[in-house]
XYZ file of N, CA, C and O in Angstrom:
620
model
N 0.844 -1.174 0.000
C 0.000 0.000 0.000
C 0.893 1.242 0.000
O 1.801 1.345 0.809
N 0.592 2.160 -0.903
C 1.384 3.379 -1.005
C 0.881 4.377 0.023
O -0.323 4.567 0.185
N 1.790 5.011 0.700
C 1.455 5.981 1.737
C 1.497 7.383 1.146
O 2.293 7.673 0.251
N 0.660 8.260 1.674
C 0.625 9.654 1.233
C 1.608 10.471 2.069
O 1.836 10.176 3.241
N 2.158 11.476 1.454
C 3.134 12.332 2.128
C 2.381 13.446 2.861
O 1.413 14.003 2.364
N 2.884 13.789 4.072
C 2.295 14.854 4.877
C 3.426 15.688 5.461
O 4.370 15.153 6.040
N 3.329 16.974 5.289
C 4.330 17.877 5.875
C 3.689 18.553 7.077
O 2.574 19.085 6.984
N 4.394 18.535 8.190
C 3.865 19.176 9.398
C 4.940 20.067 9.990
O 6.132 19.862 9.776
N 4.522 21.039 10.742
C 5.434 21.912 11.456
C 5.316 21.574 12.936
O 4.210 21.534 13.499
N 6.449 21.338 13.580
C 6.477 20.988 14.994
C 7.314 21.994 15.769
O 8.296 22.539 15.240
N 6.964 22.197 16.995
C 7.814 22.972 17.890
C 9.135 22.229 18.044
O 9.168 20.997 17.980
N 10.206 22.945 18.253
C 11.506 22.268 18.425
C 11.477 21.240 19.560
O 12.089 20.172 19.438
N 10.765 21.533 20.623
C 10.694 20.585 21.746
C 9.977 19.306 21.326
O 10.420 18.188 21.625
N 8.847 19.435 20.599
C 8.108 18.260 20.127
C 8.938 17.457 19.135
O 8.952 16.220 19.168
N 9.658 18.162 18.275
C 10.522 17.471 17.306
C 11.637 16.719 18.030
O 11.951 15.573 17.672
N 12.191 17.319 19.066
C 13.220 16.658 19.852
C 12.694 15.384 20.500
O 13.376 14.345 20.507
N 11.474 15.430 21.028
C 10.872 14.239 21.636
C 10.623 13.166 20.591
O 10.833 11.970 20.843
N 10.183 13.582 19.399
C 9.933 12.626 18.317
C 11.231 11.923 17.900
O 11.274 10.699 17.761
N 12.280 12.697 17.735
C 13.583 12.130 17.336
C 14.091 11.186 18.421
O 14.571 10.077 18.130
N 13.993 11.611 19.674
C 14.466 10.781 20.786
C 13.723 9.449 20.841
O 14.328 8.388 20.995
N 12.402 9.495 20.706
C 11.610 8.258 20.746
C 11.933 7.366 19.554
O 12.061 6.143 19.698
N 12.059 7.958 18.386
C 12.391 7.176 17.179
C 13.740 6.489 17.346
O 13.903 5.321 16.968
N 14.698 7.198 17.933
C 16.021 6.591 18.156
C 15.945 5.448 19.171
O 16.555 4.395 18.976
N 15.208 5.678 20.245
C 15.086 4.626 21.265
C 14.420 3.371 20.713
O 14.803 2.258 21.022
N 13.385 3.565 19.918
C 12.644 2.433 19.347
C 13.314 1.900 18.081
O 12.868 0.907 17.521
N 14.306 2.605 17.615
C 14.997 2.247 16.369
C 14.000 2.123 15.213
O 13.981 1.139 14.466
N 13.163 3.140 15.113
C 12.144 3.211 14.061
C 12.273 4.570 13.363
O 12.756 5.535 13.953
N 11.808 4.664 12.124
C 11.829 5.972 11.442
C 10.886 6.964 12.139
O 9.888 6.582 12.753
N 11.207 8.231 12.038
C 10.361 9.284 12.643
C 8.947 9.242 12.080
O 7.973 9.460 12.804
N 8.814 8.959 10.788
C 7.474 8.923 10.182
C 6.629 7.799 10.788
O 5.415 7.944 10.977
N 7.266 6.667 11.132
C 6.541 5.556 11.756
C 6.025 5.963 13.142
O 4.868 5.717 13.491
N 6.880 6.623 13.920
C 6.486 7.065 15.266
C 5.386 8.122 15.167
O 4.393 8.089 15.918
N 5.528 9.061 14.242
C 4.519 10.110 14.069
C 3.188 9.504 13.630
O 2.112 9.892 14.116
N 3.233 8.550 12.698
C 2.004 7.893 12.234
C 1.316 7.170 13.396
O 0.101 7.257 13.564
N 2.113 6.445 14.229
C 1.540 5.734 15.374
C 0.907 6.716 16.356
O -0.177 6.461 16.905
N 1.546 7.858 16.566
C 1.008 8.863 17.481
C -0.306 9.442 16.942
O -1.272 9.632 17.690
N -0.341 9.712 15.653
C -1.573 10.259 15.051
C -2.700 9.241 15.127
O -3.838 9.573 15.484
N -2.409 7.977 14.810
C -3.447 6.937 14.906
C -3.938 6.772 16.342
O -5.124 6.580 16.578
N -3.007 6.838 17.283
C -3.386 6.728 18.691
C -4.305 7.880 19.083
O -5.275 7.698 19.802
N -4.009 9.061 18.591
C -4.834 10.233 18.892
C -6.223 10.123 18.260
O -7.215 10.517 18.846
N -6.284 9.562 17.060
C -7.555 9.467 16.338
C -8.412 8.286 16.782
O -9.616 8.263 16.525
N -7.836 7.287 17.419
C -8.553 6.093 17.830
C -8.854 6.182 19.319
O -7.948 6.401 20.122
N -10.120 6.001 19.701
C -10.434 6.063 21.135
C -9.746 4.914 21.867
O -9.738 3.781 21.403
N -9.169 5.243 22.979
C -8.488 4.203 23.742
C -9.412 3.647 24.825
O -10.564 4.055 24.947
N -8.892 2.727 25.597
C -9.694 2.093 26.643
C -10.212 3.105 27.658
O -11.335 2.984 28.137
N -9.403 4.105 27.968
C -9.836 5.107 28.947
C -11.052 5.875 28.423
O -11.993 6.142 29.179
N -11.048 6.205 27.128
C -12.200 6.906 26.551
C -13.440 6.026 26.573
O -14.538 6.488 26.893
N -13.284 4.755 26.229
C -14.426 3.833 26.253
C -14.934 3.649 27.677
O -16.131 3.603 27.917
N -13.998 3.542 28.617
C -14.378 3.376 30.014
C -15.113 4.626 30.510
O -16.127 4.533 31.199
N -14.620 5.790 30.135
C -15.278 7.039 30.525
C -16.688 7.116 29.946
O -17.628 7.536 30.626
N -16.854 6.693 28.705
C -18.183 6.701 28.083
C -19.114 5.737 28.817
O -20.289 6.052 29.049
N -18.600 4.575 29.198
C -19.419 3.612 29.941
C -19.813 4.176 31.303
O -20.964 4.029 31.739
N -18.859 4.827 31.977
C -19.167 5.442 33.273
C -20.218 6.541 33.111
O -21.132 6.661 33.922
N -20.086 7.317 32.061
C -21.040 8.399 31.817
C -22.445 7.839 31.600
O -23.419 8.348 32.161
N -22.543 6.781 30.778
C -23.859 6.167 30.560
C -24.437 5.634 31.872
O -25.621 5.804 32.159
N -23.592 4.974 32.669
C -24.051 4.411 33.945
C -24.473 5.515 34.907
O -25.480 5.394 35.595
N -23.708 6.603 34.959
C -24.079 7.719 35.833
C -25.392 8.359 35.392
O -26.209 8.749 36.228
N -25.600 8.461 34.080
C -26.869 8.988 33.579
C -28.030 8.102 34.008
O -29.087 8.590 34.428
N -27.850 6.780 33.910
C -28.886 5.840 34.337
C -29.154 5.983 35.829
O -30.318 6.058 36.257
N -28.099 6.044 36.630
C -28.272 6.206 38.075
C -28.956 7.523 38.407
O -29.799 7.587 39.309
N -28.621 8.571 37.682
C -29.249 9.868 37.901
C -30.747 9.803 37.635
O -31.549 10.325 38.413
N -31.131 9.143 36.540
C -32.563 9.002 36.240
C -33.270 8.176 37.313
O -34.405 8.475 37.702
N -32.609 7.114 37.809
C -33.209 6.293 38.860
C -33.395 7.096 40.145
O -34.436 6.990 40.797
N -32.415 7.908 40.495
C -32.527 8.729 41.708
C -33.646 9.753 41.544
O -34.407 10.000 42.486
N -33.767 10.332 40.366
C -34.854 11.290 40.121
C -36.211 10.616 40.262
O -37.147 11.197 40.819
N -36.337 9.369 39.758
C -37.593 8.621 39.910
C -37.868 8.330 41.378
O -38.998 8.462 41.844
N -36.843 7.921 42.112
C -37.012 7.648 43.542
C -37.441 8.903 44.294
O -38.304 8.843 45.174
N -36.841 10.022 43.949
C -37.201 11.279 44.591
C -38.660 11.637 44.302
O -39.403 12.040 45.200
N -39.083 11.449 43.050
C -40.477 11.713 42.696
C -41.412 10.782 43.451
O -42.425 11.214 44.009
N -41.065 9.490 43.499
C -41.901 8.518 44.203
C -41.985 8.832 45.692
O -43.045 8.715 46.307
N -40.885 9.244 46.288
C -40.878 9.585 47.710
C -41.745 10.808 47.965
O -42.488 10.860 48.946
N -41.677 11.786 47.068
C -42.518 12.982 47.205
C -43.992 12.609 47.158
O -44.792 13.085 47.978
N -44.380 11.754 46.230
C -45.774 11.314 46.134
C -46.177 10.579 47.413
O -47.254 10.814 47.969
N -45.314 9.696 47.904
C -45.628 8.922 49.110
C -45.803 9.820 50.318
O -46.763 9.651 51.100
N -44.902 10.774 50.499
C -44.993 11.682 51.643
C -46.253 12.535 51.549
O -46.963 12.730 52.538
N -46.562 13.036 50.370
C -47.762 13.854 50.205
C -49.036 13.037 50.448
O -49.980 13.522 51.062
N -49.056 11.794 49.964
C -50.230 10.933 50.188
C -50.412 10.665 51.679
O -51.535 10.718 52.200
N -49.335 10.376 52.379
C -49.419 10.123 53.819
C -49.866 11.376 54.560
O -50.737 11.309 55.447
N -49.304 12.524 54.225
C -49.685 13.775 54.882
C -51.152 14.103 54.640
O -51.866 14.528 55.562
N -51.620 13.883 53.426
C -53.019 14.136 53.099
C -53.937 13.219 53.898
O -54.951 13.653 54.450
N -53.561 11.931 53.981
C -54.368 10.994 54.763
C -54.398 11.393 56.233
O -55.466 11.387 56.867
N -53.258 11.739 56.807
C -53.212 12.103 58.228
C -54.053 13.349 58.491
O -54.825 13.401 59.451
N -53.932 14.363 57.629
C -54.737 15.581 57.788
C -56.234 15.257 57.719
O -57.015 15.726 58.543
N -56.623 14.426 56.750
C -58.033 14.042 56.616
C -58.491 13.272 57.847
O -59.543 13.544 58.412
N -57.694 12.302 58.296
C -58.069 11.470 59.436
C -58.206 12.314 60.695
O -59.161 12.153 61.463
N -57.273 13.229 60.929
C -57.347 14.080 62.120
C -58.535 15.033 62.054
O -59.099 15.400 63.083
N -58.934 15.415 60.861
C -60.059 16.338 60.708
C -61.404 15.670 60.963
O -62.288 16.251 61.588
N -61.577 14.433 60.495
C -62.896 13.788 60.566
C -63.085 12.834 61.743
O -64.203 12.398 61.993
N -62.033 12.502 62.481
C -62.165 11.536 63.575
C -62.469 12.257 64.879
O -61.647 13.021 65.388
N -63.670 12.001 65.419
C -64.023 12.646 66.699
C -63.340 11.911 67.863
O -63.018 10.729 67.761
N -63.123 12.604 68.978
C -62.549 11.929 70.145
C -63.554 10.924 70.719
O -64.774 11.133 70.668
N -63.043 9.818 71.266
C -63.904 8.767 71.818
C -64.054 8.950 73.324
O -63.110 9.367 74.003
N -65.221 8.589 73.841
C -65.374 8.612 75.299
C -64.483 7.528 75.922
O -64.119 6.549 75.275
N -64.123 7.701 77.169
C -63.235 6.786 77.878
C -63.768 5.354 77.861
O -62.998 4.403 77.735
N -65.061 5.176 77.926
C -65.652 3.834 77.983
C -65.500 3.062 76.654
O -65.512 1.835 76.653
N -65.334 3.770 75.538
C -65.244 3.115 74.235
C -63.799 2.920 73.763
O -63.574 2.333 72.709
N -62.843 3.379 74.550
C -61.442 3.339 74.113
C -60.918 1.913 73.940
O -60.243 1.631 72.954
N -61.207 1.008 74.860
C -60.689 -0.363 74.769
C -61.217 -1.062 73.522
O -60.458 -1.715 72.788
N -62.524 -0.908 73.254
C -63.116 -1.534 72.070
C -62.533 -0.920 70.790
O -62.254 -1.626 69.820
N -62.323 0.406 70.799
C -61.769 1.085 69.629
C -60.328 0.637 69.381
O -59.916 0.454 68.234
N -59.562 0.438 70.446
C -58.178 -0.023 70.278
C -58.143 -1.437 69.710
O -57.317 -1.743 68.843
N -59.036 -2.307 70.178
C -59.098 -3.676 69.646
C -59.469 -3.641 68.167
O -58.880 -4.353 67.345
N -60.471 -2.827 67.815
C -60.889 -2.706 66.422
C -59.751 -2.118 65.582
O -59.520 -2.531 64.441
N -59.000 -1.168 66.144
C -57.874 -0.562 65.442
C -56.783 -1.583 65.141
O -56.219 -1.584 64.049
N -56.482 -2.450 66.115
C -55.486 -3.503 65.867
C -55.953 -4.447 64.770
O -55.183 -4.836 63.892
N -57.246 -4.791 64.794
C -57.812 -5.676 63.757
C -57.712 -5.016 62.381
O -57.312 -5.651 61.408
N -58.053 -3.746 62.305
C -57.993 -3.032 61.029
C -56.549 -2.892 60.549
O -56.269 -2.981 59.354
N -55.617 -2.668 61.478
C -54.213 -2.544 61.107
C -53.705 -3.856 60.518
O -53.006 -3.847 59.497
N -54.035 -4.976 61.138
C -53.627 -6.284 60.598
C -54.197 -6.479 59.192
O -53.508 -6.960 58.301
N -55.438 -6.088 58.986
C -56.052 -6.196 57.669
C -55.344 -5.290 56.666
O -55.108 -5.678 55.511
N -54.983 -4.090 57.115
C -54.251 -3.155 56.257
C -52.909 -3.751 55.824
O -52.550 -3.717 54.649
N -52.173 -4.320 56.777
C -50.866 -4.899 56.468
C -51.020 -6.073 55.499
O -50.237 -6.219 54.553
N -52.052 -6.909 55.701
C -52.295 -8.027 54.781
C -52.597 -7.515 53.366
O -52.071 -8.028 52.380
N -53.466 -6.513 53.279
C -53.824 -5.951 51.969
C -52.610 -5.324 51.295
O -52.375 -5.525 50.094
N -51.804 -4.609 52.057
C -50.588 -4.007 51.518
C -49.650 -5.088 50.990
O -49.110 -4.971 49.883
N -49.487 -6.163 51.746
C -48.641 -7.265 51.301
C -49.134 -7.885 50.006
O -48.338 -8.187 49.113
N -50.443 -8.071 49.879
C -51.006 -8.629 48.637
C -50.771 -7.696 47.455
O -50.403 -8.133 46.379
N -50.988 -6.394 47.658
C -50.780 -5.428 46.558
C -49.324 -5.428 46.106
O -49.044 -5.413 44.911
N -48.411 -5.429 47.059
C -46.993 -5.409 46.702
C -46.581 -6.710 46.019
O -45.780 -6.693 45.084
N -47.134 -7.838 46.466
C -46.811 -9.127 45.844
C -47.321 -9.181 44.401
O -46.685 -9.787 43.537
N -48.438 -8.519 44.126
C -48.994 -8.481 42.768
C -48.303 -7.438 41.892
O -48.530 -7.375 40.688
N -47.477 -6.590 42.513
C -46.812 -5.535 41.748
C -47.672 -4.300 41.594
O -47.342 -3.411 40.816
N -48.764 -4.226 42.340
C -49.616 -3.040 42.276
C -48.973 -1.939 43.111
O -48.341 -2.200 44.125
N -49.174 -0.710 42.668
C -48.543 0.407 43.355
C -49.382 1.655 43.167
O -49.865 1.929 42.069
N -49.506 2.410 44.249
C -50.190 3.696 44.155
C -49.449 4.607 43.182
O -50.069 5.356 42.434
N -48.134 4.504 43.167
C -47.344 5.365 42.292
C -47.625 5.098 40.822
O -47.454 5.969 39.984
N -48.040 3.865 40.500
C -48.409 3.578 39.111
C -49.792 4.138 38.781
O -50.106 4.380 37.633
N -50.618 4.295 39.820
C -51.965 4.832 39.611
C -51.963 6.356 39.552
O -52.841 6.961 38.979
N -50.961 6.969 40.174
C -50.884 8.418 40.269
C -49.848 8.922 39.281
O -48.760 8.380 39.178
N -50.179 9.976 38.563
C -49.218 10.591 37.654
C -49.138 12.067 37.967
O -50.146 12.766 37.963
N -47.932 12.555 38.241
C -47.768 13.996 38.452
C -47.304 14.678 37.181
O -47.134 15.877 37.138
N -47.107 13.888 36.129
C -46.620 14.447 34.870
C -47.718 15.121 34.061
O -47.465 16.062 33.345
N -48.936 14.614 34.169
C -50.026 15.201 33.394
C -51.309 15.122 34.212
O -51.515 14.198 35.000
N -52.196 16.091 34.041
C -53.454 16.070 34.803
C -54.349 14.940 34.314
O -54.352 14.578 33.145
N -55.126 14.388 35.237
C -56.042 13.303 34.889
C -57.405 13.906 34.557
O -58.058 14.476 35.418
N -57.785 13.824 33.308
C -59.073 14.356 32.898
C -60.123 13.254 32.760
O -61.219 13.478 32.258
N -59.780 12.050 33.202
C -60.714 10.939 33.119
C -60.568 10.147 31.836
O -61.032 9.029 31.741
N -59.940 10.722 30.818
C -59.815 10.043 29.536
C -58.441 9.408 29.352
O -58.258 8.586 28.489
N -57.450 9.835 30.141
C -56.086 9.349 29.974
C -55.824 8.027 30.667
O -54.828 7.398 30.417
N -56.679 7.609 31.555
C -56.445 6.396 32.332
C -56.749 5.145 31.533
O -57.703 5.088 30.781
N -55.940 4.140 31.764
C -56.204 2.831 31.190
C -57.169 2.115 32.137
O -57.157 2.368 33.338
N -57.981 1.188 31.654
C -58.944 0.519 32.536
C -58.283 -0.163 33.726
O -58.812 -0.143 34.815
N -57.069 -0.754 33.564
C -56.434 -1.448 34.665
C -55.842 -0.485 35.682
O -55.471 -0.868 36.766
N -55.770 0.808 35.348
C -55.182 1.771 36.258
C -56.235 2.492 37.098
O -55.930 3.383 37.845
N -57.511 2.135 36.967
C -58.546 2.777 37.752
C -58.450 2.333 39.188
O -57.779 1.364 39.523
N -59.117 3.056 40.046
C -59.051 2.753 41.478
C -59.555 1.339 41.749
O -60.527 0.891 41.136
N -58.911 0.615 42.671
C -59.329 -0.743 42.987
C -60.680 -0.757 43.687
O -61.054 0.196 44.346
N -61.384 -1.842 43.516
C -62.691 -1.959 44.153
C -62.485 -2.123 45.650
O -61.527 -2.707 46.117
N -63.398 -1.603 46.444
C -63.286 -1.640 47.894
C -63.399 -3.057 48.443
O -62.810 -3.375 49.440
N -64.136 -3.911 47.765
C -64.376 -5.262 48.296
C -63.106 -6.106 48.320
O -62.913 -6.898 49.227
N -62.209 -5.912 47.350
C -61.046 -6.803 47.278
C -59.763 -6.159 47.787
O -58.815 -6.836 48.089
N -59.732 -4.836 47.891
C -58.466 -4.177 48.205
C -58.456 -3.506 49.574
O -57.453 -3.484 50.221
N -59.520 -2.891 49.971
C -59.493 -2.071 51.170
C -59.685 -2.930 52.415
O -60.420 -3.900 52.409
N -59.039 -2.534 53.526
C -59.257 -3.260 54.772
C -60.651 -2.992 55.298
O -61.244 -1.967 54.987
N -61.225 -3.910 56.075
C -62.584 -3.717 56.592
C -62.673 -2.558 57.530
O -61.772 -2.143 58.139
């Protein structure tokens, strides 16, 4: 294969380094210069590794952003429930407290069972709620509608 001629201008210091390396390797200066140019033009392992790290960091960044969004939804849902519960729950007379506590423990156990079933099925409030776009009633898929009270809610 015939090679093309290229004339370049180098700083005296760079030319000195080129000559020194060519002498040490016992190779022509053009061979060393060609190898250096090819090395510069070809991505090395460090560049590939950096690109892989960048892709992985981008993926991790998106995952953290999703987690942050999900946590915000969870905290807001809990705060809304607590505010509603504190607003509508009247205080109980002393005589009804023991029965109410027993009923509360029963309801809590039912809640934990229902939560376990939903999580085992892969159901999630976060999949039902979207903060990206308003729900006008037409955007929901049939499987994303609110669960029926008979099968999902605690007694």
